[in-house]
PDB file of C-alpha atoms in Angstrom:
ATOM      1  CA  MET B1133       0.000   0.000   0.000  1.00 52.00           C
ATOM      2  CA  ALA B1134       1.388   3.414  -0.926  1.00 58.00           C
ATOM      3  CA  ARG B1135       1.752   6.019   1.774  1.00 67.00           C
ATOM      4  CA  ILE B1136      -0.631   8.945   1.558  1.00 78.00           C
ATOM      5  CA  ASP B1137       0.482  12.545   1.869  1.00 87.00           C
ATOM      6  CA  PRO B1138       0.930  14.180   5.297  1.00 89.00           C
ATOM      7  CA  GLU B1139      -2.204  16.331   4.986  1.00 92.00           C
ATOM      8  CA  GLU B1140      -4.367  13.277   4.291  1.00 92.00           C
ATOM      9  CA  TYR B1141      -2.708  11.438   7.194  1.00 94.00           C
ATOM     10  CA  ALA B1142      -3.508  14.360   9.503  1.00 95.00           C
ATOM     11  CA  GLU B1143      -7.124  14.421   8.324  1.00 95.00           C
ATOM     12  CA  LEU B1144      -7.480  10.680   9.048  1.00 95.00           C
ATOM     13  CA  VAL B1145      -6.015  11.110  12.536  1.00 96.00           C
ATOM     14  CA  LEU B1146      -8.432  13.939  13.316  1.00 97.00           C
ATOM     15  CA  ARG B1147     -11.382  11.926  12.006  1.00 96.00           C
ATOM     16  CA  CYS B1148     -10.403   9.043  14.297  1.00 96.00           C
ATOM     17  CA  VAL B1149     -10.206  11.319  17.318  1.00 97.00           C
ATOM     18  CA  GLU B1150     -13.610  12.821  16.523  1.00 96.00           C
ATOM     19  CA  GLN B1151     -15.141   9.349  16.915  1.00 96.00           C
ATOM     20  CA  VAL B1152     -14.138   8.982  20.579  1.00 97.00           C
ATOM     21  CA  PRO B1153     -17.280   9.505  22.695  1.00 98.00           C
ATOM     22  CA  ARG B1154     -17.523  11.592  25.861  1.00 97.00           C
ATOM     23  CA  GLY B1155     -16.165   9.765  28.874  1.00 97.00           C
ATOM     24  CA  ARG B1156     -13.965   7.476  26.783  1.00 98.00           C
ATOM     25  CA  VAL B1157     -10.395   7.666  25.488  1.00 97.00           C
ATOM     26  CA  THR B1158      -8.169   6.082  22.911  1.00 97.00           C
ATOM     27  CA  THR B1159      -4.386   5.921  22.688  1.00 97.00           C
ATOM     28  CA  TYR B1160      -1.885   7.374  20.265  1.00 96.00           C
ATOM     29  CA  GLY B1161      -0.986   3.799  19.343  1.00 97.00           C
ATOM     30  CA  ALA B1162      -4.583   2.758  18.653  1.00 97.00           C
ATOM     31  CA  VAL B1163      -5.085   5.761  16.375  1.00 97.00           C
ATOM     32  CA  ALA B1164      -1.774   4.995  14.623  1.00 96.00           C
ATOM     33  CA  GLU B1165      -2.853   1.397  14.067  1.00 96.00           C
ATOM     34  CA  VAL B1166      -6.239   2.338  12.601  1.00 95.00           C
ATOM     35  CA  VAL B1167      -4.892   5.145  10.424  1.00 95.00           C
ATOM     36  CA  GLY B1168      -1.846   3.097   9.419  1.00 92.00           C
ATOM     37  CA  GLU B1169      -4.130   0.517   7.817  1.00 89.00           C
ATOM     38  CA  LEU B1170      -5.331   3.228   5.422  1.00 88.00           C
ATOM     39  CA  ALA B1171      -2.200   5.330   5.187  1.00 88.00           C
ATOM     40  CA  GLY B1172       0.378   2.614   4.713  1.00 86.00           C
ATOM     41  CA  GLY B1173       2.217   3.333   7.940  1.00 88.00           C
ATOM     42  CA  GLY B1174       2.782   5.820  10.720  1.00 89.00           C
ATOM     43  CA  GLY B1175       3.146   5.330  14.437  1.00 94.00           C
ATOM     44  CA  PRO B1176       2.167   6.848  17.787  1.00 95.00           C
ATOM     45  CA  ARG B1177       4.738   9.626  17.531  1.00 95.00           C
ATOM     46  CA  GLN B1178       3.409  10.662  14.143  1.00 95.00           C
ATOM     47  CA  VAL B1179      -0.103  10.776  15.641  1.00 96.00           C
ATOM     48  CA  GLY B1180       1.304  12.890  18.478  1.00 94.00           C
ATOM     49  CA  SER B1181       2.816  15.305  15.973  1.00 94.00           C
ATOM     50  CA  VAL B1182      -0.530  15.647  14.199  1.00 96.00           C
ATOM     51  CA  MET B1183      -2.290  16.230  17.516  1.00 95.00           C
ATOM     52  CA  ALA B1184       0.287  18.853  18.542  1.00 94.00           C
ATOM     53  CA  ALA B1185      -0.132  20.711  15.256  1.00 95.00           C
ATOM     54  CA  TYR B1186      -3.873  20.330  14.581  1.00 95.00           C
ATOM     55  CA  GLY B1187      -5.494  18.699  17.628  1.00 93.00           C
ATOM     56  CA  GLY B1188      -7.067  21.866  19.002  1.00 93.00           C
ATOM     57  CA  SER B1189     -10.050  21.385  16.686  1.00 92.00           C
ATOM     58  CA  VAL B1190     -10.927  17.945  18.127  1.00 96.00           C
ATOM     59  CA  PRO B1191     -11.328  16.536  21.679  1.00 96.00           C
ATOM     60  CA  TRP B1192      -7.548  16.132  22.126  1.00 95.00           C
ATOM     61  CA  TRP B1193      -7.851  15.132  25.793  1.00 95.00           C
ATOM     62  CA  ARG B1194      -9.458  11.872  24.675  1.00 96.00           C
ATOM     63  CA  VAL B1195      -6.108  10.679  23.242  1.00 96.00           C
ATOM     64  CA  VAL B1196      -3.719   9.431  25.914  1.00 95.00           C
ATOM     65  CA  ARG B1197      -0.482   7.508  26.238  1.00 94.00           C
ATOM     66  CA  ALA B1198      -0.535   3.711  26.455  1.00 95.00           C
ATOM     67  CA  ASP B1199      -0.388   3.945  30.267  1.00 94.00           C
ATOM     68  CA  GLY B1200      -3.458   6.210  30.391  1.00 94.00           C
ATOM     69  CA  SER B1201      -1.525   9.420  31.036  1.00 89.00           C
ATOM     70  CA  LEU B1202      -1.139  12.689  29.176  1.00 78.00           C
ATOM     71  CA  PRO B1203       1.983  14.811  28.825  1.00 75.00           C
ATOM     72  CA  PRO B1204       2.351  16.912  32.018  1.00 80.00           C
ATOM     73  CA  SER B1205       1.684  20.152  30.123  1.00 80.00           C
ATOM     74  CA  HIS B1206      -1.876  18.943  29.356  1.00 82.00           C
ATOM     75  CA  GLN B1207      -2.863  17.336  32.652  1.00 83.00           C
ATOM     76  CA  ASP B1208      -4.732  20.194  34.337  1.00 88.00           C
ATOM     77  CA  GLU B1209      -6.957  21.088  31.399  1.00 90.00           C
ATOM     78  CA  ALA B1210      -7.533  17.438  30.498  1.00 92.00           C
ATOM     79  CA  ARG B1211      -8.367  16.489  34.098  1.00 91.00           C
ATOM     80  CA  GLN B1212     -11.172  19.055  34.128  1.00 92.00           C
ATOM     81  CA  ALA B1213     -12.573  17.590  30.886  1.00 94.00           C
ATOM     82  CA  TYR B1214     -12.357  14.045  32.324  1.00 95.00           C
ATOM     83  CA  LEU B1215     -14.279  15.093  35.424  1.00 94.00           C
ATOM     84  CA  GLU B1216     -16.946  16.862  33.341  1.00 96.00           C
ATOM     85  CA  GLU B1217     -17.320  13.836  31.038  1.00 97.00           C
ATOM     86  CA  GLY B1218     -17.203  11.188  33.784  1.00 97.00           C
ATOM     87  CA  THR B1219     -14.138   9.484  32.306  1.00 97.00           C
ATOM     88  CA  PRO B1220     -13.009   6.579  34.548  1.00 97.00           C
ATOM     89  CA  MET B1221      -9.761   7.476  36.297  1.00 95.00           C
ATOM     90  CA  ARG B1222      -7.325   5.659  38.551  1.00 94.00           C
ATOM     91  CA  PRO B1223      -6.247   7.073  41.930  1.00 92.00           C
ATOM     92  CA  SER B1224      -2.945   8.097  40.295  1.00 88.00           C
ATOM     93  CA  GLY B1225      -4.835  10.536  38.048  1.00 86.00           C
ATOM     94  CA  ALA B1226      -4.274   8.465  34.900  1.00 91.00           C
ATOM     95  CA  ILE B1227      -7.202   7.156  32.895  1.00 95.00           C
ATOM     96  CA  ASP B1228      -8.460   3.669  33.703  1.00 97.00           C
ATOM     97  CA  LEU B1229      -7.955   2.234  30.219  1.00 96.00           C
ATOM     98  CA  ARG B1230      -9.688  -1.051  31.063  1.00 97.00           C
ATOM     99  CA  ARG B1231     -12.914   0.878  31.560  1.00 97.00           C
ATOM    100  CA  ALA B1232     -12.477   3.883  29.269  1.00 97.00           C
ATOM    101  CA  PHE B1233     -10.707   2.573  26.152  1.00 98.00           C
ATOM    102  CA  PHE B1234     -12.426   3.105  22.792  1.00 98.00           C
ATOM    103  CA  ARG B1235     -11.043   1.786  19.499  1.00 96.00           C
ATOM    104  CA  PRO B1236     -11.902   4.090  16.596  1.00 96.00           C
ATOM    105  CA  ALA B1237     -13.122   2.585  13.349  1.00 94.00           C
ATOM    106  CA  PRO B1238     -11.148   3.298  10.196  1.00 91.00           C
ATOM    107  CA  PRO B1239     -12.415   6.638   8.880  1.00 87.00           C
ATOM    108  CA  ALA B1240     -13.206   7.125   5.234  1.00 76.00           C
ATOM    109  CA  ALA B1241     -10.158   8.320   3.354  1.00 64.00           C
ATOM    110  CA  PRO B1242     -10.439  11.959   2.292  1.00 61.00           C
ATOM    111  CA  GLY B1243     -11.365  12.285  -1.345  1.00 58.00           C
ATOM    112  CA  PRO B1244      -9.737  14.675  -3.798  1.00 56.00           C
ATOM    113  CA  GLY B1245     -10.484  18.168  -2.621  1.00 50.00           C
ATOM    114  CA  GLY B1246     -12.759  16.711   0.065  1.00 47.00           C
ATOM    115  CA  ARG B1247     -11.022  18.127   3.103  1.00 49.00           C
ATOM    116  CA  SER B1248     -13.312  19.241   5.897  1.00 48.00           C
ATOM    117  CA  ARG B1249     -10.574  21.254   7.614  1.00 45.00           C
ATOM    118  CA  PRO B1250      -8.796  23.784   5.430  1.00 38.00           C
ATOM    119  CA  GLU B1251      -6.201  24.431   8.172  1.00 46.00           C
ATOM    120  CA  VAL B1252      -4.823  20.882   7.859  1.00 41.00           C
TER     121      VAL B1252
END
């Protein structure tokens, strides 16, 4: 499978994140796996780069590390969102992935000129 261009990859990542319901989370790795099936590759760090650059337009706090944590710079704002959404948390403050994990479905690949986000 040929790799798609970076803008299409970013669009697929954002579409995956948009699927995650309130009170649930997914991981960078799960998004990378789902998008990688369509994009011909990519990993958790690439998903993290997309989220850092474009994630403000989607519920970014619903994407966490494999251990259920967020980078320290995001913890306070994310914690408030988790409390508001009723996201299951562990006493450590990390997300309880056994109870909160959601696996996104593969999103439809963006068609030619079919971008929903011009900023991507």
